CSV table of C-alpha atoms in Angstrom, one decimal:
chain,number,residue,atom,x,y,z
A,1145,UNK,CA,-16.4,73.7,0.6
A,1146,UNK,CA,-19.0,71.7,2.5
A,1147,UNK,CA,-17.6,68.3,1.4
A,1148,UNK,CA,-14.1,69.6,2.0
A,1149,UNK,CA,-15.1,70.3,5.6
A,1150,UNK,CA,-16.4,66.7,5.9
A,1151,UNK,CA,-13.2,65.2,4.6
A,1152,UNK,CA,-11.1,67.5,6.8
A,1153,UNK,CA,-13.1,66.6,9.9
A,1154,UNK,CA,-12.9,62.9,9.1
A,1155,UNK,CA,-9.1,63.0,8.9
A,1156,UNK,CA,-8.9,64.9,12.1
A,1157,UNK,CA,-11.1,62.3,13.9
A,1158,UNK,CA,-9.2,59.3,12.6
A,1159,UNK,CA,-5.9,60.9,13.5
A,1160,UNK,CA,-7.1,61.7,17.0
A,1161,UNK,CA,-8.8,58.5,18.0
A,1162,UNK,CA,-8.3,55.9,15.3
A,1163,UNK,CA,-11.0,53.7,13.7
A,1164,UNK,CA,-12.0,52.0,17.0
A,1165,UNK,CA,-12.1,55.3,18.8
A,1166,UNK,CA,-14.2,56.8,16.1
A,1167,UNK,CA,-16.6,53.9,16.3
A,1168,UNK,CA,-16.8,54.2,20.1
A,1169,UNK,CA,-17.5,57.9,19.7
A,1170,UNK,CA,-20.3,57.2,17.3
A,1171,UNK,CA,-21.9,54.7,19.7
A,1172,UNK,CA,-22.2,57.6,22.1
A,1173,UNK,CA,-23.2,60.2,19.6
A,1174,UNK,CA,-26.9,59.9,20.3
A,1175,UNK,CA,-26.2,61.9,23.5
A,1176,UNK,CA,-24.1,64.5,21.7
A,1177,UNK,CA,-24.9,67.5,19.6
A,1178,UNK,CA,-23.1,66.9,16.3
A,1179,UNK,CA,-23.4,69.3,13.4
A,1180,UNK,CA,-24.3,67.8,10.0
A,1181,UNK,CA,-20.8,68.1,8.6
A,1182,UNK,CA,-19.3,66.3,11.6
A,1183,UNK,CA,-22.1,63.6,11.4
A,1184,UNK,CA,-21.2,62.9,7.7
A,1185,UNK,CA,-17.6,62.6,8.6
A,1186,UNK,CA,-18.3,60.2,11.4
A,1187,UNK,CA,-20.5,58.1,9.2
A,1188,UNK,CA,-17.7,57.9,6.6
A,1189,UNK,CA,-15.3,56.7,9.3
A,1190,UNK,CA,-17.8,54.1,10.5
A,1191,UNK,CA,-18.3,52.7,7.1
A,1192,UNK,CA,-14.6,52.4,6.5
A,1193,UNK,CA,-14.1,50.7,9.9
A,1194,UNK,CA,-17.0,48.4,9.2
A,1195,UNK,CA,-15.6,47.4,5.8
A,1196,UNK,CA,-12.2,46.7,7.2
A,1197,UNK,CA,-13.6,44.6,10.0
A,1198,UNK,CA,-15.8,42.7,7.5
A,1199,UNK,CA,-12.9,41.9,5.2
A,1200,UNK,CA,-10.7,40.7,8.0
A,1201,UNK,CA,-13.4,38.3,9.2
A,1202,UNK,CA,-14.0,36.9,5.8
A,1203,UNK,CA,-10.3,36.2,5.3
A,1204,UNK,CA,-10.1,34.5,8.7
A,1205,UNK,CA,-13.2,32.4,7.9
A,1206,UNK,CA,-11.7,31.2,4.6
A,1207,UNK,CA,-8.5,30.1,6.3
A,1208,UNK,CA,-10.5,28.3,8.9
A,1209,UNK,CA,-12.4,26.5,6.2
A,1210,UNK,CA,-9.2,25.5,4.4
A,1211,UNK,CA,-7.7,24.1,7.6
A,1212,UNK,CA,-10.8,22.0,8.3
A,1213,UNK,CA,-10.7,20.6,4.8
A,1214,UNK,CA,-7.1,19.6,5.1
A,1215,UNK,CA,-7.7,17.9,8.4
A,1216,UNK,CA,-10.5,15.7,6.9
A,1217,UNK,CA,-8.2,14.6,4.1
A,1218,UNK,CA,-5.6,13.3,6.6
A,1219,UNK,CA,-8.2,11.5,8.6
A,1220,UNK,CA,-9.5,9.6,5.4
A,1221,UNK,CA,-6.0,8.4,4.6
A,1222,UNK,CA,-5.7,7.1,8.1
A,1223,UNK,CA,-9.0,5.2,7.9
A,1224,UNK,CA,-8.1,3.4,4.6
A,1225,UNK,CA,-5.2,3.4,2.2
A,1226,UNK,CA,-5.8,1.5,-1.1
A,1227,UNK,CA,-2.0,1.5,-1.7
A,1228,UNK,CA,-1.4,-0.8,1.2
A,1229,UNK,CA,-3.9,-3.3,-0.2
A,1230,UNK,CA,-2.1,-3.2,-3.6
A,1231,UNK,CA,1.3,-3.6,-2.0
A,1232,UNK,CA,0.1,-6.7,-0.2
A,1233,UNK,CA,-1.1,-8.3,-3.4
A,1234,UNK,CA,2.1,-7.4,-5.2
A,1235,UNK,CA,4.0,-9.3,-2.5
A,1236,UNK,CA,1.8,-12.4,-3.1
A,1237,UNK,CA,2.6,-12.3,-6.8
A,1238,UNK,CA,6.4,-11.8,-6.1
A,1239,UNK,CA,6.3,-14.9,-3.8
A,1240,UNK,CA,4.7,-17.0,-6.6
A,1241,UNK,CA,7.4,-16.0,-9.1
A,1242,UNK,CA,10.0,-17.1,-6.6
A,1243,UNK,CA,8.3,-20.5,-6.3
A,1244,UNK,CA,8.1,-20.9,-10.1
A,1245,UNK,CA,11.8,-20.2,-10.3
A,1246,UNK,CA,12.4,-23.3,-8.1
A,1247,UNK,CA,10.5,-25.6,-10.5
A,1248,UNK,CA,12.9,-26.6,-13.2
A,1249,UNK,CA,12.7,-29.6,-15.6
A,1250,UNK,CA,15.6,-31.2,-17.4
A,1251,UNK,CA,18.4,-29.0,-16.0
A,1252,UNK,CA,21.2,-30.2,-13.8
A,1253,UNK,CA,21.9,-27.2,-11.6
A,1254,UNK,CA,22.1,-26.7,-7.8
A,1255,UNK,CA,19.0,-24.4,-7.9
A,1256,UNK,CA,16.8,-27.4,-8.8
A,1257,UNK,CA,17.0,-28.2,-5.1
A,1258,UNK,CA,15.9,-24.7,-3.9
A,1259,UNK,CA,12.4,-26.0,-3.1
A,1260,UNK,CA,13.7,-28.8,-0.8
A,1261,UNK,CA,13.7,-28.1,2.9
A,1262,UNK,CA,14.2,-30.0,6.2
A,1263,UNK,CA,13.2,-29.3,9.7
A,1264,UNK,CA,16.4,-28.0,11.3
A,1265,UNK,CA,16.0,-27.4,15.0
A,1266,UNK,CA,12.3,-26.6,14.6
A,1267,UNK,CA,12.8,-24.3,11.6
A,1268,UNK,CA,12.1,-25.1,7.9
A,1269,UNK,CA,15.5,-24.7,6.3
A,1270,UNK,CA,16.6,-25.0,2.7
A,1271,UNK,CA,19.1,-27.8,2.2
A,1272,UNK,CA,21.4,-25.5,0.4
A,1273,UNK,CA,21.9,-23.7,3.8
A,1274,UNK,CA,23.2,-26.9,5.5
A,1275,UNK,CA,25.0,-28.5,2.6
A,1276,UNK,CA,27.3,-27.4,-0.3
A,1277,UNK,CA,26.0,-28.4,-3.7
A,1278,UNK,CA,27.9,-28.8,-7.0
A,1279,UNK,CA,27.3,-30.4,-10.3
A,1280,UNK,CA,28.8,-33.9,-10.6
A,1281,UNK,CA,28.3,-34.8,-14.2
A,1282,UNK,CA,25.7,-34.2,-16.8
A,1283,UNK,CA,23.0,-35.9,-14.7
A,1284,UNK,CA,24.0,-35.7,-11.1
A,1285,UNK,CA,24.5,-33.3,-8.2
A,1286,UNK,CA,26.9,-33.9,-5.3
A,1287,UNK,CA,25.9,-32.7,-1.8
A,1288,UNK,CA,28.3,-32.4,1.1
A,1289,UNK,CA,26.2,-32.0,4.3
A,1290,UNK,CA,27.9,-29.8,6.9
A,1291,UNK,CA,26.6,-31.9,9.8
A,1292,UNK,CA,27.0,-35.7,9.2
A,1293,UNK,CA,24.0,-36.4,11.6
A,1294,UNK,CA,21.7,-34.6,9.1
A,1295,UNK,CA,22.8,-36.7,6.0
A,1296,UNK,CA,19.9,-39.2,6.3
A,1297,UNK,CA,17.4,-36.4,6.8
A,1298,UNK,CA,18.6,-34.5,3.8
A,1299,UNK,CA,18.5,-37.7,1.7
A,1300,UNK,CA,14.9,-38.4,2.7
A,1301,UNK,CA,13.9,-34.8,1.8
A,1302,UNK,CA,15.5,-35.0,-1.7
A,1303,UNK,CA,13.9,-38.4,-2.4
A,1304,UNK,CA,10.4,-37.3,-1.4
A,1305,UNK,CA,10.4,-33.8,-2.8
A,1306,UNK,CA,8.1,-34.8,-5.6
A,1307,UNK,CA,10.5,-34.0,-8.5
A,1308,UNK,CA,11.5,-37.6,-9.2
A,1309,UNK,CA,15.1,-37.3,-7.9
A,1310,UNK,CA,17.0,-40.3,-6.8
A,1311,UNK,CA,19.5,-39.9,-3.9
A,1312,UNK,CA,22.1,-42.2,-2.5
A,1313,UNK,CA,25.1,-42.0,-0.2
A,1314,UNK,CA,28.6,-42.6,-1.6
A,1315,UNK,CA,31.5,-44.2,0.5
A,1316,UNK,CA,32.8,-40.7,1.5
A,1317,UNK,CA,29.4,-39.9,3.0
A,1318,UNK,CA,28.4,-37.5,0.3
A,1319,UNK,CA,24.9,-37.5,-1.3
A,1320,UNK,CA,24.7,-38.2,-5.0
A,1321,UNK,CA,21.4,-36.8,-6.5
A,1322,UNK,CA,20.4,-38.3,-9.8
A,1323,UNK,CA,18.5,-35.9,-12.0
A,1324,UNK,CA,16.5,-38.0,-14.4
A,1325,UNK,CA,15.6,-37.0,-17.9
A,1326,UNK,CA,12.1,-35.5,-17.7
A,1327,UNK,CA,9.3,-37.8,-18.4
A,1328,UNK,CA,5.7,-37.1,-19.0
A,1329,UNK,CA,5.1,-38.1,-15.4
A,1330,UNK,CA,7.8,-35.9,-13.9
A,1331,UNK,CA,6.5,-33.0,-16.0
A,1332,UNK,CA,3.0,-33.4,-14.7
A,1333,UNK,CA,4.3,-33.6,-11.1
A,1334,UNK,CA,6.1,-30.3,-11.7
A,1335,UNK,CA,3.0,-28.8,-13.2
A,1336,UNK,CA,1.1,-29.8,-10.1
A,1337,UNK,CA,3.6,-28.1,-7.9
A,1338,UNK,CA,3.2,-24.9,-9.9
A,1339,UNK,CA,-0.6,-25.1,-9.6
A,1340,UNK,CA,-0.4,-25.7,-5.9
A,1341,UNK,CA,1.8,-22.6,-5.4
A,1342,UNK,CA,-0.6,-20.6,-7.6
A,1343,UNK,CA,-3.5,-21.6,-5.4
A,1344,UNK,CA,-1.6,-20.5,-2.3
A,1345,UNK,CA,-1.0,-17.1,-4.0
A,1346,UNK,CA,-4.7,-16.7,-4.8
A,1347,UNK,CA,-5.7,-17.5,-1.3
A,1348,UNK,CA,-3.4,-14.8,0.0
A,1349,UNK,CA,-4.8,-12.3,-2.5
A,1350,UNK,CA,-8.4,-13.0,-1.5
A,1351,UNK,CA,-7.5,-12.8,2.2
A,1352,UNK,CA,-6.0,-9.3,1.6
A,1353,UNK,CA,-9.3,-8.4,-0.1
A,1354,UNK,CA,-11.3,-9.6,2.9
A,1355,UNK,CA,-9.1,-7.7,5.3
A,1356,UNK,CA,-9.6,-4.5,3.3
A,1357,UNK,CA,-13.3,-4.9,3.1
A,1358,UNK,CA,-13.5,-5.5,6.9
A,1359,UNK,CA,-11.5,-2.3,7.4
A,1360,UNK,CA,-13.9,-0.4,5.2
A,1361,UNK,CA,-16.9,-1.8,7.1
A,1362,UNK,CA,-15.5,-0.4,10.3
A,1363,UNK,CA,-14.9,3.0,8.8
A,1364,UNK,CA,-18.2,3.2,6.9
A,1365,UNK,CA,-19.9,5.5,9.4
A,1366,UNK,CA,-17.1,8.0,9.1
A,1367,UNK,CA,-16.5,7.6,5.3
A,1368,UNK,CA,-20.1,7.6,4.3
A,1369,UNK,CA,-22.0,5.2,2.0
A,1370,UNK,CA,-20.8,6.6,-1.3
A,1371,UNK,CA,-17.1,6.7,-0.4
A,1372,UNK,CA,-17.2,3.3,1.1
A,1373,UNK,CA,-18.9,1.8,-1.9
A,1374,UNK,CA,-16.4,3.4,-4.3
A,1375,UNK,CA,-13.5,2.1,-2.3
A,1376,UNK,CA,-15.0,-1.4,-2.1
A,1377,UNK,CA,-15.3,-1.4,-5.9
A,1378,UNK,CA,-11.6,-0.4,-6.2
A,1379,UNK,CA,-10.6,-3.3,-3.9
A,1380,UNK,CA,-12.6,-5.8,-6.0
A,1381,UNK,CA,-11.0,-4.4,-9.2
A,1382,UNK,CA,-7.5,-4.9,-7.7
A,1383,UNK,CA,-8.4,-8.4,-6.7
A,1384,UNK,CA,-9.7,-9.3,-10.1
A,1385,UNK,CA,-6.5,-7.9,-11.7
A,1386,UNK,CA,-4.1,-9.8,-9.5
A,1387,UNK,CA,-6.0,-13.1,-9.7
A,1388,UNK,CA,-5.8,-12.8,-13.5
A,1389,UNK,CA,-2.1,-12.0,-13.2
A,1390,UNK,CA,-1.3,-15.2,-11.2
A,1391,UNK,CA,-3.6,-17.3,-13.4
A,1392,UNK,CA,-1.8,-16.1,-16.6
A,1393,UNK,CA,1.6,-16.8,-14.9
A,1394,UNK,CA,0.6,-20.3,-14.2
A,1395,UNK,CA,-0.5,-20.9,-17.8
A,1396,UNK,CA,2.9,-19.7,-19.0
A,1397,UNK,CA,4.7,-21.9,-16.5
A,1398,UNK,CA,2.7,-25.0,-17.4
A,1399,UNK,CA,3.6,-24.5,-21.1
A,1400,UNK,CA,7.3,-24.3,-20.1
A,1401,UNK,CA,7.1,-27.4,-18.0
A,1402,UNK,CA,5.1,-29.6,-20.3
A,1403,UNK,CA,6.9,-28.5,-23.5
A,1404,UNK,CA,8.8,-31.6,-24.9
């Protein structure tokens, strides 16, 4: 009966003033005369209110902690993104493959002139953009330059492109490009062009590495020593992989060029 009275009074108190009101009442209870039964009920309400308040605070704190962690992750990505470094190195390799495609030995095809450019109004321009090119016979190409004033400039570019092509002007003003059978000398010249392009690609890859390391150095204070060191190692690993990729590509191209 005694505990029943406690529970009954607790329910009445909660119904009348709610949890907050009950807590407020308890805060002033030192000046009130409260019978033991009522005091137990008040204590029970206080404990319940305290527990509810504590749980709500813990939940809020956890959410705040999660929000803080998410914000830090976004900031790290803004400071340095290894994917951008890799994308830059990929572009350097793609450029090299394009250059290798322009170096052909022993084939009579318009694309053997892809690497030949002239200065057209201050811009390096492929001659295939300013002349139509077709196969003449088994060993020649015929070029019809769109602007007659550029004929001599195109002839000079073809003659001095380093691939051993002969170039002359026929009576109709067309350029006749003689594609010689590959000799050891012409093969070696082509191999040198491939090596030169590969070196340009390596320089570009190393420059991308230097830019990435400089970016990490600026962000070191925010990233911390361990994170910065780990990212620097990833950058170096990428650099080694891409340098090996272009070196292997050159070795394969040289075999293709020098094969008799």
